[in-house]
Amino acid sequence: MSVPLPVKPINSYTGLLKCGNCGCCFVAKNRYWVNKPVRIEYTCNGYHRYGKEYCTAHRIDEFTLVRLINEELSLIKSQAEKNWHSIEKDVKKWVSQKSNVEKMINDMEIRIKNLDLEIENILMERINDKENRKIYDSMLLKRREEKLECAAKIADVKNIDATIKRRKNDFNQSIGLIDDIIADGGISNTHLRMLIDEIVIDETENGLSISIIINAKFATHIDIYGENGKVEGKYFEMVVGGMG
C-alpha cells in the first residue's frame, strides 16, 4: 500500500524575492516557537548556501511582506485615480506644444527608416549565412516589433482623443483589479504574480531597503528601513507610458 506524499505548503513569495546585494533569490524557511504559530521567513539563498563571506544574513518574514503588498495596493489605487483624472489635461497640454509633437514624430519617422535599412541588411546577411538563420530571424523580429511601437507612438499623437480614451480605460481596468483584490480580503497567488515583477531586498548600513517592482502600468515603490525596523524613507513612482 502506497503512502501519499505530504502536501508541500505554498510559499507565496517564492520566486519573487531577489537579493539586491548578491543577486540570489530568497528561500523560505519555517520558524518554530513553543505555543506560537509557525512563522515563514525568507532568507538570501546566497548567504544560506555559501555563508557570510558571500552575502549577509538578511531576511524578511511573510507577515511583513503581506503588510507591504497591502499598503502597495492602496498606494497604487490612489495614484492610478489621480492619473486617471489628470490624463486628458496632461496629454492635451503636451500636444499643445507643437515643437515637441513635431520633433517626436520626426524622430520616430527617422527611426522607422533606419529600421527598414537594418531589416534589409539582415535579410541579405541571412541569405548568405543560412546556418545562422535563427539568429537573423530573432534580429528581424526585434526590429519589426520596434517599427510597430514607433508607428503606434505616431498614431497616439495624431489621434489624441482615442489615446486619452484608451489610457483612461487602462487605468480603469487597473483600479478595478485592485478593488477586486481588496474586496476578496487578500491577494491570491495568481494576482500576486500578475501585479508583482519582483521584490528586491538590499541590506544597507542602516537596515533593509525593499524595492517592490510592479508589472505593467503600476509603480515602483522603495521602502528604507532603519535599525529599529521602522520605515525611514519612501520612494514611489507611477509607471505610465510617456508620449515620447
XYZ file of C-alpha atoms in Angstrom:
244
model
C 0.000 0.000 0.000
C 1.486 3.304 -1.064
C 1.663 6.156 1.397
C 0.577 9.552 -0.044
C 3.266 12.175 -0.023
C 2.667 15.138 2.278
C 1.396 18.253 0.541
C 4.139 20.849 0.368
C 2.952 24.240 1.639
C 2.752 27.036 -0.911
C 5.156 29.852 -0.101
C 3.527 32.767 -1.849
C 6.647 34.865 -2.349
C 8.981 32.141 -3.623
C 10.477 33.285 -6.930
C 9.559 36.940 -6.371
C 12.244 37.909 -3.845
C 15.719 38.834 -5.041
C 18.780 39.906 -3.060
C 19.976 43.311 -4.208
C 23.415 42.625 -2.748
C 24.389 39.340 -4.429
C 21.562 38.769 -6.938
C 20.422 35.442 -5.481
C 16.796 34.560 -4.823
C 15.356 34.265 -1.328
C 14.347 30.851 0.047
C 11.516 30.154 2.504
C 12.232 28.780 5.969
C 9.735 27.824 8.669
C 10.493 29.171 12.158
C 9.000 27.323 15.127
C 8.395 28.539 18.693
C 6.630 26.861 21.589
C 2.921 27.807 21.776
C 3.267 30.143 18.811
C 2.192 29.738 15.172
C 4.807 28.845 12.574
C 6.382 31.914 11.011
C 7.577 31.802 7.401
C 10.782 33.732 6.782
C 12.606 34.322 3.514
C 16.410 34.373 3.615
C 19.012 35.240 0.984
C 19.981 31.977 -0.707
C 23.499 33.283 -1.322
C 24.074 33.509 2.416
C 22.188 30.254 3.051
C 24.385 28.255 0.652
C 27.765 29.982 0.800
C 27.885 31.779 4.139
C 28.709 35.267 5.349
C 31.712 35.650 3.056
C 29.319 35.638 0.093
C 26.427 37.710 1.465
C 24.730 38.819 4.686
C 22.035 37.017 6.665
C 19.248 39.448 5.902
C 15.738 38.037 5.998
C 12.114 39.124 5.913
C 9.012 37.361 7.230
C 5.808 36.729 5.296
C 3.646 38.852 7.613
C 5.773 41.885 6.748
C 5.528 41.117 3.030
C 1.724 40.805 3.206
C 1.516 44.161 5.005
C 3.801 45.826 2.446
C 1.797 44.477 -0.507
C -1.495 45.629 1.046
C -0.019 49.107 1.558
C 1.245 48.983 -2.030
C -2.222 48.218 -3.373
C -3.639 51.258 -1.604
C -0.834 53.463 -2.965
C -1.270 52.139 -6.490
C -5.026 52.679 -6.439
C -4.667 56.214 -5.092
C -2.016 57.104 -7.686
C -3.976 55.461 -10.516
C -7.060 57.510 -9.633
C -5.002 60.723 -9.634
C -3.526 59.826 -13.011
C -6.971 58.980 -14.412
C -8.189 62.485 -13.560
C -5.085 64.189 -14.982
C -4.605 62.211 -18.222
C -6.699 64.415 -20.507
C -5.206 67.657 -19.187
C -1.621 66.369 -19.279
C -1.851 64.888 -22.783
C -3.531 67.944 -24.300
C -1.001 70.221 -22.622
C 1.861 68.191 -24.094
C 0.302 68.142 -27.564
C -0.285 71.921 -27.442
C 3.494 72.331 -27.516
C 3.820 71.996 -31.271
C 7.608 71.776 -31.349
C 7.543 68.726 -29.044
C 4.991 66.952 -31.217
C 6.801 67.670 -34.473
C 10.146 66.560 -33.029
C 8.680 63.342 -31.651
C 7.025 62.451 -34.985
C 10.176 63.333 -36.922
C 12.372 61.226 -34.608
C 10.029 58.249 -34.924
C 9.858 58.520 -38.718
C 13.659 58.652 -38.960
C 13.909 55.622 -36.672
C 11.432 53.700 -38.872
C 13.528 54.456 -41.977
C 16.683 53.295 -40.195
C 14.924 50.119 -39.091
C 13.877 49.424 -42.683
C 17.535 49.677 -43.735
C 18.616 47.382 -40.897
C 15.932 44.839 -41.836
C 17.058 44.901 -45.480
C 20.703 44.330 -44.480
C 19.789 41.487 -42.114
C 17.752 39.790 -44.862
C 20.764 39.904 -47.200
C 23.046 38.516 -44.479
C 20.570 35.719 -43.752
C 20.616 34.669 -47.407
C 24.415 34.347 -47.301
C 24.581 32.685 -43.869
C 21.886 30.014 -43.791
C 23.484 28.152 -40.876
C 22.660 31.047 -38.537
C 19.162 31.647 -39.853
C 17.574 31.536 -36.357
C 19.834 34.336 -35.119
C 18.860 36.539 -38.062
C 15.173 35.679 -37.558
C 15.432 36.898 -33.961
C 17.123 40.137 -35.074
C 14.392 40.698 -37.673
C 11.630 40.100 -35.125
C 13.043 42.690 -32.706
C 13.314 45.345 -35.414
C 9.835 44.674 -36.765
C 8.409 44.930 -33.243
C 10.216 48.254 -32.750
C 8.770 49.524 -36.037
C 5.269 48.744 -34.782
C 5.988 50.561 -31.492
C 7.216 53.653 -33.355
C 4.164 53.643 -35.617
C 1.891 53.294 -32.578
C 3.502 56.311 -30.880
C 2.981 58.410 -34.006
C -0.657 57.286 -34.171
C -1.126 58.161 -30.489
C -0.033 61.736 -31.092
C -2.080 62.147 -34.268
C -5.245 60.750 -32.676
C -5.326 62.380 -29.251
C -8.982 61.684 -28.394
C -8.568 57.929 -28.938
C -5.295 57.977 -26.981
C -6.915 59.670 -23.978
C -9.853 57.235 -24.056
C -7.525 54.208 -24.236
C -5.330 55.413 -21.391
C -8.318 56.107 -19.175
C -9.626 52.629 -19.943
C -6.227 51.126 -18.969
C -6.343 52.909 -15.622
C -9.981 51.886 -15.064
C -9.008 48.242 -15.536
C -6.093 48.611 -13.108
C -8.291 50.276 -10.481
C -10.982 47.618 -10.972
C -8.466 44.808 -10.480
C -7.211 46.341 -7.227
C -10.795 46.839 -5.997
C -11.498 43.149 -6.665
C -8.405 42.100 -4.709
C -9.300 44.333 -1.771
C -12.895 43.021 -1.818
C -11.584 39.439 -1.627
C -9.814 40.350 1.608
C -6.350 39.438 0.397
C -4.199 38.902 -2.663
C -4.148 35.451 -4.265
C -1.001 33.847 -5.657
C -2.345 34.453 -9.174
C -2.913 38.173 -8.582
C 0.381 38.460 -6.715
C 2.309 37.292 -9.767
C 0.130 39.366 -12.065
C 0.965 42.559 -10.153
C 4.498 41.973 -8.878
C 7.526 41.595 -11.139
C 9.994 41.199 -8.281
C 10.820 42.428 -4.791
C 14.464 43.423 -4.366
C 15.855 43.410 -0.831
C 19.141 45.167 -0.054
C 20.909 45.231 3.280
C 22.403 48.666 3.939
C 24.310 50.145 6.863
C 21.033 51.430 8.302
C 18.867 48.346 7.707
C 16.853 46.899 4.833
C 15.889 48.642 1.599
C 12.891 46.961 -0.026
C 12.042 47.747 -3.661
C 8.688 46.479 -4.929
C 8.789 46.381 -8.736
C 5.272 46.322 -10.163
C 4.254 44.892 -13.523
C 2.558 46.819 -16.321
C 1.151 50.308 -15.736
C 1.606 50.326 -11.994
C 4.555 51.608 -9.952
C 7.950 51.191 -8.338
C 7.975 51.627 -4.576
C 11.022 51.513 -2.297
C 10.921 51.465 1.497
C 14.069 52.232 3.507
C 14.089 50.533 6.923
C 16.254 51.667 9.822
C 17.810 49.579 12.590
C 14.638 49.928 14.680
C 12.583 48.294 11.929
C 10.650 51.456 11.131
C 10.400 52.992 7.675
C 12.783 55.951 7.482
C 12.279 56.826 3.825
C 9.968 56.119 0.886
C 10.250 56.384 -2.883
C 7.143 55.965 -5.048
C 6.876 56.488 -8.792
C 3.914 55.724 -11.011
C 4.945 53.983 -14.225
C 2.888 55.427 -17.068
C 3.943 55.166 -20.690
C 5.051 58.589 -21.908
C 4.227 60.137 -25.235
C 7.867 60.382 -26.280
